PDB file of C-alpha atoms in Angstrom:
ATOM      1  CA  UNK A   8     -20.968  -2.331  -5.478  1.00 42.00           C
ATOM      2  CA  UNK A   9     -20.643  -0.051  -2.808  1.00 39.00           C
ATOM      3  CA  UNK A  10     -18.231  -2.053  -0.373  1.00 44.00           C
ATOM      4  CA  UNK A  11     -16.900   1.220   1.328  1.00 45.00           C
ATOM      5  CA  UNK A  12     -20.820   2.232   2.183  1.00 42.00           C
ATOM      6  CA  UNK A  13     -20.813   1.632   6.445  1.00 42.00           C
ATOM      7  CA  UNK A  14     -22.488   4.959   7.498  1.00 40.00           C
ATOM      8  CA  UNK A  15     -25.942   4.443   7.909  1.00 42.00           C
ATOM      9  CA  UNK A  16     -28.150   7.478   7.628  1.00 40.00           C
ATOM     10  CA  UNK A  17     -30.163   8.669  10.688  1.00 42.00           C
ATOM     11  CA  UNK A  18     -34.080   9.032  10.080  1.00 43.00           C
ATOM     12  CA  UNK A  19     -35.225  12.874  10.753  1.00 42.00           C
ATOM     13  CA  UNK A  20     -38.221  12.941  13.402  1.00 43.00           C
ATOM     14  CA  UNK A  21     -41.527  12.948  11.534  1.00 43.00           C
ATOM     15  CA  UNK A  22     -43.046  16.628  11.025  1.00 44.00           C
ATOM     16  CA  UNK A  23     -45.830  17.671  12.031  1.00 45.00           C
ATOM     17  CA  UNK A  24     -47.869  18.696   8.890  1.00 45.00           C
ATOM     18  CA  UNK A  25     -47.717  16.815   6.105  1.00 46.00           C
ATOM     19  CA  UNK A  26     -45.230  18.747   3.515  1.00 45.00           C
ATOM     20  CA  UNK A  27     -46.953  19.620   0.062  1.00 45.00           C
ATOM     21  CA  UNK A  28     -45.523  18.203  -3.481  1.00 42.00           C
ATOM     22  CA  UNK A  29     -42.429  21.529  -3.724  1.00 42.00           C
ATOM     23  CA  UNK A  30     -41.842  20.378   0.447  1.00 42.00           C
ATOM     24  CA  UNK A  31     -41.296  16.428  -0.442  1.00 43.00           C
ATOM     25  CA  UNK A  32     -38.962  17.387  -3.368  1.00 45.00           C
ATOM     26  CA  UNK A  33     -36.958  19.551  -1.215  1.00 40.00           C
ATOM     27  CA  UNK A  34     -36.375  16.834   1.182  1.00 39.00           C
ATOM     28  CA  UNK A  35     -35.782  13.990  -0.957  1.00 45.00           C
ATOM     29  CA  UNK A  36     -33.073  16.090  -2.810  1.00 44.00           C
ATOM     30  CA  UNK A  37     -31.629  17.044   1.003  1.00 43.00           C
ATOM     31  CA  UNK A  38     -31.468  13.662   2.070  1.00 41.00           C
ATOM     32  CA  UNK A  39     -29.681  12.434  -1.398  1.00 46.00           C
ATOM     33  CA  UNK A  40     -27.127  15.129  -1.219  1.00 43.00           C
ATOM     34  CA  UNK A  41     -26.325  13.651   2.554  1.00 43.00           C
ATOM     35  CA  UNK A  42     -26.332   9.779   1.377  1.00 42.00           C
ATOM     36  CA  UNK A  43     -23.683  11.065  -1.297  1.00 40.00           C
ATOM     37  CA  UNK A  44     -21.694  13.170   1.862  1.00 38.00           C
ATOM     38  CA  UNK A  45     -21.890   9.799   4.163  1.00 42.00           C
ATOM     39  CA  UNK A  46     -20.689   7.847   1.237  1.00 39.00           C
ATOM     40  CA  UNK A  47     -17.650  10.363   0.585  1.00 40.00           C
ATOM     41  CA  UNK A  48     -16.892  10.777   4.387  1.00 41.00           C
ATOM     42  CA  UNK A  49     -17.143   6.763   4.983  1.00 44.00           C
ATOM     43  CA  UNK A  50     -14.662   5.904   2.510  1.00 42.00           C
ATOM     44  CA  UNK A  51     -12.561   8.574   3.272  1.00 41.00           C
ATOM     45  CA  UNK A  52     -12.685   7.666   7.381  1.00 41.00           C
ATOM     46  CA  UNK A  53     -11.385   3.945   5.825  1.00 42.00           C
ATOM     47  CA  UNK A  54      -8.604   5.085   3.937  1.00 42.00           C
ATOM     48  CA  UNK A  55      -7.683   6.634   7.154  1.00 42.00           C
ATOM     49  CA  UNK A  56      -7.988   3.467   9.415  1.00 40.00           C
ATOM     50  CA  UNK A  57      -5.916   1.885   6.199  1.00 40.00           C
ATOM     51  CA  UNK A  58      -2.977   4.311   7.059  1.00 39.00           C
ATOM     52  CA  UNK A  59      -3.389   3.893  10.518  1.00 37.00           C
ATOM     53  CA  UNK A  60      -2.753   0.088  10.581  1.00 37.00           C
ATOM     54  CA  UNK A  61       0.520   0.350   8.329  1.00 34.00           C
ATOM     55  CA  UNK A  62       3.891   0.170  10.428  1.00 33.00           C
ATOM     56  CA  UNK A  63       6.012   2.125   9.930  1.00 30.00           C
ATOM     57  CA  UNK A  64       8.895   0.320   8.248  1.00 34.00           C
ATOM     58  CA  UNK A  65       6.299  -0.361   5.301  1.00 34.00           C
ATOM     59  CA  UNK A  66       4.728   2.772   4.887  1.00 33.00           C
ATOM     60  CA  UNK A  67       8.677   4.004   4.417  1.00 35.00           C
ATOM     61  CA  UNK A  68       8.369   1.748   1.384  1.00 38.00           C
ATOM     62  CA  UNK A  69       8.040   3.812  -1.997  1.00 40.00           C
ATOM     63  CA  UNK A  70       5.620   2.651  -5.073  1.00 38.00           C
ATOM     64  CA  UNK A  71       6.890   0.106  -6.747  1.00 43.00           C
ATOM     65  CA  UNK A  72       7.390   0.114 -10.218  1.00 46.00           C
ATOM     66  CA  UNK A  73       5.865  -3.277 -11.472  1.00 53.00           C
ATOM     67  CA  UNK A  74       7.682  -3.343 -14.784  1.00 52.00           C
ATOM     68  CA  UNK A  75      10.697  -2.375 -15.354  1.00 58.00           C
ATOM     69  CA  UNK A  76      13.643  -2.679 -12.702  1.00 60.00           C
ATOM     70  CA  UNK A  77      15.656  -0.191 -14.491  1.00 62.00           C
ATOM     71  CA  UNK A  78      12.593   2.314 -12.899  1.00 64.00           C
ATOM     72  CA  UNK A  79      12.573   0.735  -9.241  1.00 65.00           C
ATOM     73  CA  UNK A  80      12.672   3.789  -6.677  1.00 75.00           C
ATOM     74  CA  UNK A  81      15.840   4.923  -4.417  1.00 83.00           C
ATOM     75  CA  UNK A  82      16.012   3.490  -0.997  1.00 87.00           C
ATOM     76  CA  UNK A  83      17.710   4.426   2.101  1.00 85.00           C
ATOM     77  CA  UNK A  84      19.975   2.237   3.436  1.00 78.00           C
ATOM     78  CA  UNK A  85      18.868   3.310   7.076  1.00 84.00           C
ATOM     79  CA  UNK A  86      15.742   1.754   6.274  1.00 93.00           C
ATOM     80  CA  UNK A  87      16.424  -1.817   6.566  1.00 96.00           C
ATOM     81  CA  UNK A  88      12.631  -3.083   5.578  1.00 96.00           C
ATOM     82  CA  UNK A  89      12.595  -1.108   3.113  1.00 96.00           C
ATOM     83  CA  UNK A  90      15.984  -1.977   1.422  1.00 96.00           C
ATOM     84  CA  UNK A  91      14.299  -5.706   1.672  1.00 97.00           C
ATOM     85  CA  UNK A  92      11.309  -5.159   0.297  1.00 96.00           C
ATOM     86  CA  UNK A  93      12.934  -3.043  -2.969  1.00 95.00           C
ATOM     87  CA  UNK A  94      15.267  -5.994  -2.975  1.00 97.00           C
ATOM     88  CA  UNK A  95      12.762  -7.969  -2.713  1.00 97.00           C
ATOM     89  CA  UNK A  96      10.629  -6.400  -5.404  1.00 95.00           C
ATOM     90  CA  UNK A  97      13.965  -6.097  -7.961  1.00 96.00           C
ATOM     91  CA  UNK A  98      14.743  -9.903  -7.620  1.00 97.00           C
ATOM     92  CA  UNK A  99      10.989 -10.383  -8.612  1.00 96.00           C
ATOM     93  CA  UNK A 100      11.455  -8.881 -11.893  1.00 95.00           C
ATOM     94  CA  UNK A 101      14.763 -10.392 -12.574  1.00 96.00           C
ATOM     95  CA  UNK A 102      14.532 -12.483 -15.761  1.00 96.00           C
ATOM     96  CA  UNK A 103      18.259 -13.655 -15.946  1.00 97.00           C
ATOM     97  CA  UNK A 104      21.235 -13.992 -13.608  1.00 98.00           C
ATOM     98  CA  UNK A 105      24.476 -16.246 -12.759  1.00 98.00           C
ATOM     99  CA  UNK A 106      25.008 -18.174  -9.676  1.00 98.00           C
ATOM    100  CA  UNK A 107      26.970 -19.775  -7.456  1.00 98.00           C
ATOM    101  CA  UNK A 108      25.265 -22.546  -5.003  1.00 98.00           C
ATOM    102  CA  UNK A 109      27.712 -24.136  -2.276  1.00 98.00           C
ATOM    103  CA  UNK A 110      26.390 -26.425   0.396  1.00 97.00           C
ATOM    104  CA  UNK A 111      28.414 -27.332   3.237  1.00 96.00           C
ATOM    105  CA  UNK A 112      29.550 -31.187   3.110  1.00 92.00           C
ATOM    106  CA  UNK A 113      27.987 -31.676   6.358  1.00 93.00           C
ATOM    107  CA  UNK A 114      24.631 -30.098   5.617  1.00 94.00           C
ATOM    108  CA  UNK A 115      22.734 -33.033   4.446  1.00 89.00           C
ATOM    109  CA  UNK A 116      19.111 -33.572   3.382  1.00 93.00           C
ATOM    110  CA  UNK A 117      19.498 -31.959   0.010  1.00 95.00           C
ATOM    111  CA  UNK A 118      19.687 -33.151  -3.298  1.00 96.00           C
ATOM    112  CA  UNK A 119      22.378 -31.128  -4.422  1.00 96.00           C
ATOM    113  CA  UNK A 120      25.866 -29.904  -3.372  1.00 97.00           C
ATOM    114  CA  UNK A 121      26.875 -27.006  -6.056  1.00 98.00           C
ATOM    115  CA  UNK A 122      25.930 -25.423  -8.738  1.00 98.00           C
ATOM    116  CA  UNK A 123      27.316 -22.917 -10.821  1.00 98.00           C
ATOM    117  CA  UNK A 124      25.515 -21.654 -13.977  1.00 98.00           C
ATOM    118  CA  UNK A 125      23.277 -18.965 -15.642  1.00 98.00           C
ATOM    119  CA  UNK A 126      19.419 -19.099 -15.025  1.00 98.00           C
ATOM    120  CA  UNK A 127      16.618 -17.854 -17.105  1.00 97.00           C
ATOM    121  CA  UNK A 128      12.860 -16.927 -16.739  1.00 96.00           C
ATOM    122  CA  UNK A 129      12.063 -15.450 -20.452  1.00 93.00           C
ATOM    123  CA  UNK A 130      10.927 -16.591 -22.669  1.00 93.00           C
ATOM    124  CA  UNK A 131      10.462 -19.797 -19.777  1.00 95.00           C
ATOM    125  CA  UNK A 132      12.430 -21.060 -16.426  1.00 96.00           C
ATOM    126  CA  UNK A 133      15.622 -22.596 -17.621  1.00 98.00           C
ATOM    127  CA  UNK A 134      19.058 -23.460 -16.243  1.00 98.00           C
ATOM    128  CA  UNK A 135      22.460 -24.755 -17.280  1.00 98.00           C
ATOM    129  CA  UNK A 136      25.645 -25.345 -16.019  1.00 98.00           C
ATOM    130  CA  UNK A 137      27.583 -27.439 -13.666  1.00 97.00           C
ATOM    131  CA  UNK A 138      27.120 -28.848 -10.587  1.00 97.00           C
ATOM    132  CA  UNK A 139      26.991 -31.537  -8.329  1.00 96.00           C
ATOM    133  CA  UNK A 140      23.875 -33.477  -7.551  1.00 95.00           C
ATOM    134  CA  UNK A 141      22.357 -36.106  -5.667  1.00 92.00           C
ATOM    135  CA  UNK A 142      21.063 -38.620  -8.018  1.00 90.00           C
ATOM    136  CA  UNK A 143      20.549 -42.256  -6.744  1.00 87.00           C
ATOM    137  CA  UNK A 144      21.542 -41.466  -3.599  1.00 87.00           C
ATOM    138  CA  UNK A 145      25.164 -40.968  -4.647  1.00 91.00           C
ATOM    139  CA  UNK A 146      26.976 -37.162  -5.304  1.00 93.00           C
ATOM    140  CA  UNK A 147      27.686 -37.070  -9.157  1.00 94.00           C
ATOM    141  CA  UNK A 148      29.096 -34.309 -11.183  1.00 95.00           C
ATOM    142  CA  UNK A 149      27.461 -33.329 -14.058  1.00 95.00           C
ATOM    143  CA  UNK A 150      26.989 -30.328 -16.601  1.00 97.00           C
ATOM    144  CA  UNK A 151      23.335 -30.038 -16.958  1.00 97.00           C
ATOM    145  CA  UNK A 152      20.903 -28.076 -18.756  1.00 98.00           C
ATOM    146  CA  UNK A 153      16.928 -27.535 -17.548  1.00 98.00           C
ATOM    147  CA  UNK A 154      14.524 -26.944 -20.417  1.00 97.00           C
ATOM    148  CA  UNK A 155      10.826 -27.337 -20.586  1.00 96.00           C
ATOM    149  CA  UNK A 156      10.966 -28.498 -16.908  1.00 96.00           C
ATOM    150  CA  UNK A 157      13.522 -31.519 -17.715  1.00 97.00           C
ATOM    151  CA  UNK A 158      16.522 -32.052 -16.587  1.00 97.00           C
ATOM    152  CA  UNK A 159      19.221 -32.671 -19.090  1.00 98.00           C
ATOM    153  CA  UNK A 160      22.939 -34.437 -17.511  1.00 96.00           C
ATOM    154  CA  UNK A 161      26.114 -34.862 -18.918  1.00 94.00           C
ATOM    155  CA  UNK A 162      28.119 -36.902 -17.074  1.00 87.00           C
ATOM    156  CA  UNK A 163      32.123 -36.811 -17.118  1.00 81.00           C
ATOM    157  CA  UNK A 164      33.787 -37.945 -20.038  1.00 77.00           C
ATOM    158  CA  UNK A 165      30.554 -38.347 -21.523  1.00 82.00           C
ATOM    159  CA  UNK A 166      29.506 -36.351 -25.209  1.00 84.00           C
ATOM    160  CA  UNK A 167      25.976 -36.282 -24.948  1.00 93.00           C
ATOM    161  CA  UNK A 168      22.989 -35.498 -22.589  1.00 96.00           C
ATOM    162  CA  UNK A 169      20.479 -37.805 -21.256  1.00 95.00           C
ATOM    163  CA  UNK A 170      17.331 -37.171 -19.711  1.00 96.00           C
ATOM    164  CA  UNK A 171      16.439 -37.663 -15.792  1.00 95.00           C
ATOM    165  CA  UNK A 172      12.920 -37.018 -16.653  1.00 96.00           C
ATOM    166  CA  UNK A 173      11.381 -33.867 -14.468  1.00 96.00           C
ATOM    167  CA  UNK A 174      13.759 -31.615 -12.794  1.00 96.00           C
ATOM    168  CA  UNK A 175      11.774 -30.872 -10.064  1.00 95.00           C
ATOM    169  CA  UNK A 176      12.404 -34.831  -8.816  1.00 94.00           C
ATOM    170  CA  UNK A 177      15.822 -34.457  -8.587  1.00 95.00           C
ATOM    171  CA  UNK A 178      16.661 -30.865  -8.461  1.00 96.00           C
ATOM    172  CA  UNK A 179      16.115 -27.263 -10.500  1.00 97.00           C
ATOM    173  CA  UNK A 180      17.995 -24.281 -10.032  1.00 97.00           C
ATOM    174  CA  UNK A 181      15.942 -22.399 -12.589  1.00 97.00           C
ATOM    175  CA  UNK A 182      13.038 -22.387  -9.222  1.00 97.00           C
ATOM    176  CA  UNK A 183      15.125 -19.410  -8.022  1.00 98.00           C
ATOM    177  CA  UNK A 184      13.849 -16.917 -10.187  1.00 97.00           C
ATOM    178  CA  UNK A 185      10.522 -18.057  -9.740  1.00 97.00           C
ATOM    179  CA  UNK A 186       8.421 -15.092  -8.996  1.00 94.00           C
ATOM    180  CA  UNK A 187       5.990 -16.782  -6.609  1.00 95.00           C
ATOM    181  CA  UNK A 188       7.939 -19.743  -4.680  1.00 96.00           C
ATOM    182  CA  UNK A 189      12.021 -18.575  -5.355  1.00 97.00           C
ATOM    183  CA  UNK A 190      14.677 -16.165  -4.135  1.00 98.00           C
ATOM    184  CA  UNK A 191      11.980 -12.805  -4.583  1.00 98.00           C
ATOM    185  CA  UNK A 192       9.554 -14.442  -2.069  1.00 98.00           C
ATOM    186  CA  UNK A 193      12.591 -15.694   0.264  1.00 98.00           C
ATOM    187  CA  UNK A 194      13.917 -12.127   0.531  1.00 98.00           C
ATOM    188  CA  UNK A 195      10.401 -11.207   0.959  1.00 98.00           C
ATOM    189  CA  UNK A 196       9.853 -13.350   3.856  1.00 98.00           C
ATOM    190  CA  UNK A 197      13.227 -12.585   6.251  1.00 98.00           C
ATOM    191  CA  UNK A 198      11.559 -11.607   9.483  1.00 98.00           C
ATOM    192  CA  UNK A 199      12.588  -9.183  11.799  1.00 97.00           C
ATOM    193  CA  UNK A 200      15.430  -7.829   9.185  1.00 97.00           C
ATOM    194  CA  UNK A 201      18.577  -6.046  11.303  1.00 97.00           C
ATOM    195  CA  UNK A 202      21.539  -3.620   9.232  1.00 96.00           C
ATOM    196  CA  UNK A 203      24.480  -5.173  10.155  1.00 96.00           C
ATOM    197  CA  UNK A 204      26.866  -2.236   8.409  1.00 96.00           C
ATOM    198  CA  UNK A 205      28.519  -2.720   4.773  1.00 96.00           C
ATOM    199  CA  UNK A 206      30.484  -5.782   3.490  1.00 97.00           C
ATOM    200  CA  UNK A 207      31.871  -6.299   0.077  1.00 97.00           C
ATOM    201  CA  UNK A 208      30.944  -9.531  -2.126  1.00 97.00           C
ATOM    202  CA  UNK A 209      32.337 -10.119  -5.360  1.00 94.00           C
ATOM    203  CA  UNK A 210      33.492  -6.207  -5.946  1.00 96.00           C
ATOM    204  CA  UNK A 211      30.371  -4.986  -4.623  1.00 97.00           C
ATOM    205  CA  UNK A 212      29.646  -3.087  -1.729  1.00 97.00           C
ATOM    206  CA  UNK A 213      26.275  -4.576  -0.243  1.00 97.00           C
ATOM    207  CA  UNK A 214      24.325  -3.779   2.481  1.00 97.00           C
ATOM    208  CA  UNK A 215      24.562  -6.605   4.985  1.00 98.00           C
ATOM    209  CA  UNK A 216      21.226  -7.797   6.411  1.00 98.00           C
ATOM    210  CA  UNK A 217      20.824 -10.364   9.297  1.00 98.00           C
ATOM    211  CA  UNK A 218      17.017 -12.182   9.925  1.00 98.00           C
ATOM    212  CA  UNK A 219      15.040 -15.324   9.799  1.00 98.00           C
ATOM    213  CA  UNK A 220      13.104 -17.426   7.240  1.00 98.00           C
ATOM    214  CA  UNK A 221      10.666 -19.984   7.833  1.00 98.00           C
ATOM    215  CA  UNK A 222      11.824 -23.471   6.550  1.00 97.00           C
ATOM    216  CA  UNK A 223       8.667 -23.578   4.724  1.00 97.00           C
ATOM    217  CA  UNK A 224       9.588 -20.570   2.462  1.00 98.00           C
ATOM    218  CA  UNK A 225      13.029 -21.946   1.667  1.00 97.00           C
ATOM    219  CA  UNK A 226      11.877 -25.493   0.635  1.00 97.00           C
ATOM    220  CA  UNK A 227      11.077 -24.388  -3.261  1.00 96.00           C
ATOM    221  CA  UNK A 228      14.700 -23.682  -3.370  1.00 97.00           C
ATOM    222  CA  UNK A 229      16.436 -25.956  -1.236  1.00 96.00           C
ATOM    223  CA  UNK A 230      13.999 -29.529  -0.732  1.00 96.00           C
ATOM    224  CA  UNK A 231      14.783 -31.341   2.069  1.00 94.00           C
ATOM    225  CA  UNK A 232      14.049 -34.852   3.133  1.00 91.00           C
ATOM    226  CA  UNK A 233      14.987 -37.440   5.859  1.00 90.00           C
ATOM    227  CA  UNK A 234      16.849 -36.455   8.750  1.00 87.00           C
ATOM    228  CA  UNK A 235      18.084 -33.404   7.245  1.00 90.00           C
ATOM    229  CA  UNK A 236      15.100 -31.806   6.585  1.00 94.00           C
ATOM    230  CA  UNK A 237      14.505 -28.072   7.555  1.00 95.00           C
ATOM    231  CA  UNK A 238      11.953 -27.195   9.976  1.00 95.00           C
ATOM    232  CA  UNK A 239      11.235 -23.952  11.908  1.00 96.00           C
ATOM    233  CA  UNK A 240      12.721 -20.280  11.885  1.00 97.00           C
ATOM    234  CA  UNK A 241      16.490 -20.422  10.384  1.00 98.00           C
ATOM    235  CA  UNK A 242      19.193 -17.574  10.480  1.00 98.00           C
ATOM    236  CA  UNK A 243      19.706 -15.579   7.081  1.00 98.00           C
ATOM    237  CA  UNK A 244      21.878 -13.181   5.818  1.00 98.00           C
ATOM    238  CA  UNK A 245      21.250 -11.109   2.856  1.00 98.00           C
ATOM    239  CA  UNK A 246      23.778  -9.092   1.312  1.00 98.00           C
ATOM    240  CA  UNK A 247      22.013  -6.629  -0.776  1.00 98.00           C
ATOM    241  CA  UNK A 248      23.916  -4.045  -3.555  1.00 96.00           C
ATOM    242  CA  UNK A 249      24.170  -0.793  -1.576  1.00 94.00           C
ATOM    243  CA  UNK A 250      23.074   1.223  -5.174  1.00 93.00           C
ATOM    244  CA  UNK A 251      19.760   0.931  -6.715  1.00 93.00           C
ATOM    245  CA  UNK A 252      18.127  -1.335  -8.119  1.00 94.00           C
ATOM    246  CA  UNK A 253      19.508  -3.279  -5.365  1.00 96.00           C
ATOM    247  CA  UNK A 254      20.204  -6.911  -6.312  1.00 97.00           C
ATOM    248  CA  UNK A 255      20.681  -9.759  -3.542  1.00 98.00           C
ATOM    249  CA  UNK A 256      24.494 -10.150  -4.123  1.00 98.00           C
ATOM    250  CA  UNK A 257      24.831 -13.224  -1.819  1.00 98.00           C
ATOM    251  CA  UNK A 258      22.349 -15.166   0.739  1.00 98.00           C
ATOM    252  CA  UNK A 259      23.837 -17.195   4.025  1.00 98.00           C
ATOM    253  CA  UNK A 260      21.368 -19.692   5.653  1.00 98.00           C
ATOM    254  CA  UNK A 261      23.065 -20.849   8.432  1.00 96.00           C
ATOM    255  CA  UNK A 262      21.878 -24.255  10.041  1.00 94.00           C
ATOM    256  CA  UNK A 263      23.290 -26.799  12.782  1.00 91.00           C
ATOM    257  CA  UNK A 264      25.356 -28.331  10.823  1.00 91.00           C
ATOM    258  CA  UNK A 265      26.819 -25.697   8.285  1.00 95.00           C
ATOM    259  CA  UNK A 266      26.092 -23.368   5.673  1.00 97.00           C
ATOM    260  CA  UNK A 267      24.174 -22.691   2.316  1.00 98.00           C
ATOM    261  CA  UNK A 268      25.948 -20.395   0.659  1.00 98.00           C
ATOM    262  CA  UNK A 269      23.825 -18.636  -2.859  1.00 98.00           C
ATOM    263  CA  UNK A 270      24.878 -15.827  -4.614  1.00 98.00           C
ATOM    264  CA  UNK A 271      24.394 -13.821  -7.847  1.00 98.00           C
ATOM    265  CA  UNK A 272      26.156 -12.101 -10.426  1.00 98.00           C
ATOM    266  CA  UNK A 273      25.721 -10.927 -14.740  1.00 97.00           C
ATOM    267  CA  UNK A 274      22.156  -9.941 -13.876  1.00 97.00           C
ATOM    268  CA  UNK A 275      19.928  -9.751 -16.606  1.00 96.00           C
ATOM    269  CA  UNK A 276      22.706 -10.822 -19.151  1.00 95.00           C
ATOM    270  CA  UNK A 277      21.442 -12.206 -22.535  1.00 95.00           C
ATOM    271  CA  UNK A 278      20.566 -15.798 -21.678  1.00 95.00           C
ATOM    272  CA  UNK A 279      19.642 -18.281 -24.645  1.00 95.00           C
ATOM    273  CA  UNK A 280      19.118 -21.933 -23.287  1.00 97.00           C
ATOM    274  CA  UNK A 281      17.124 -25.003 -24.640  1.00 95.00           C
ATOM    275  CA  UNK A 282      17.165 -28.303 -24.125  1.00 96.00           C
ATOM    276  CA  UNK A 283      19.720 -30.769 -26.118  1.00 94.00           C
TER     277      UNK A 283
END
């Protein structure tokens, strides 16, 4: 109950007459009134240690606003952790947006080559659009559509939709709004974030931001297998809108053998999708 209780009171020496009933009340109220002053100053002296321990590019961090990215505090731009982490925090609560995926033809190890489509979270994850995937071990283009967690193809020429059975087996772009495992967390994760000035993307001036990400933290987006699988610290580049709220306008993960190129657009534009 009282987790923030570490100051342990000191016993007084015992007197040497034995106070009266008025004497013992005295002192048991004195004592209680320093329990309650040890309690205060304890949990006071760990809020302190708290601040202490915070570095100094997160403490430069405002509150975030958990609800509503139309609230989401100003940022300098100087402040290069704290541009990600707003960034960061705005992709988070990002229920819609359009992309544009493009893998390099000689990054391999993925299960998909482009995509270009709108993405949903609300009222659930959901995807559609066109792109090219790797099903059966062949590159096929296909419009698609991801509903319920299935993923929907229509192949060229073709008037209907058939099922492939669960996205996640082959490939889902609706994991990048994912709150826990997609594009929020990856911008979370960029270590040792550098400013690298001002470049403009798609109309919009964005803050360009150089780092690493753990191949770990990328696989919800972009699975790897085989020989091309990712592994270890890779190079990023985040290109975040210079004005609040401060959407990721484009992401660069750069590899041996190319580049993964993702970036955004329309966000949180009226997206209706279900599956066919």
């Amino acid at each position: 109950m009282y987790g923030c209780m570490k100051t342990q009171l000191t016993p007084t020496s015992r007197p040497q007459r034995r106070p009266g009933k008025r004497s013992r009340s005295l002192l048991a109220a004195t004592v209680g009134a320093a329990a309650v002053v040890a309690l205060a100053a304890g949990c006071a002296s760990d809020d302190d240690d708290d601040n202490t321990g915070t570095t100094t590019a997160a403490a430069s961090v405002p509150s975030m606003i958990e609800t509503s990215r139309a609230e989401q505090p100003t940022v300098s731009a100087e402040d290069t952790s704290a541009l990600v982490e707003q960034s960061a925090q705005t992709t988070r609560l990002m229920q819609s947006a359009h992309i544009e995926l493009k893998v390099d033809d000689q990054v391999r190890g993925l299960p998909v080559r482009s995509v270009k489509g709108d993405l949903t979270s609300n009222p659930a994850p959901a995807a559609q659009g066109e792109g090219t995937f790797r099903i059966n071990n062949e590159d096929v283009d296909v419009t698609f559509i991801v509903a319920d967690g299935q993923l929907f193809t229509q192949n060229d020429g073709s008037t209907e939709y058939k099922s492939l059975g669960e996205a996640s087996k082959i490939y889902d772009p609706a994991i990048i709004l994912d709150r826990e495992r997609g594009l929020a967390n990856l911008i979370a994760n960029v270590k040792a974030p550098e400013s690298e000035g001002t470049e403009t993307i798609n109309g919009v001036e964005a803050q360009k931001v150089s780092g690493t990400v753990d191949a770990q933290v990328l696989d919800p987006i972009f699975p790897t297998q085989g020989e091309g699988k990712f592994s270890g610290n890779l190079p990023v580049t985040l290109y975040i809108d210079a004005k609040a709220p401060y959407n990721l306008v484009k992401l660069t993960i750069t590899v041996d053998s190319g580049e993964i190129n993702l970036t955004t657009s329309e966000w949180q534009k009226e997206v209706s999708i279900s599956a066919p």
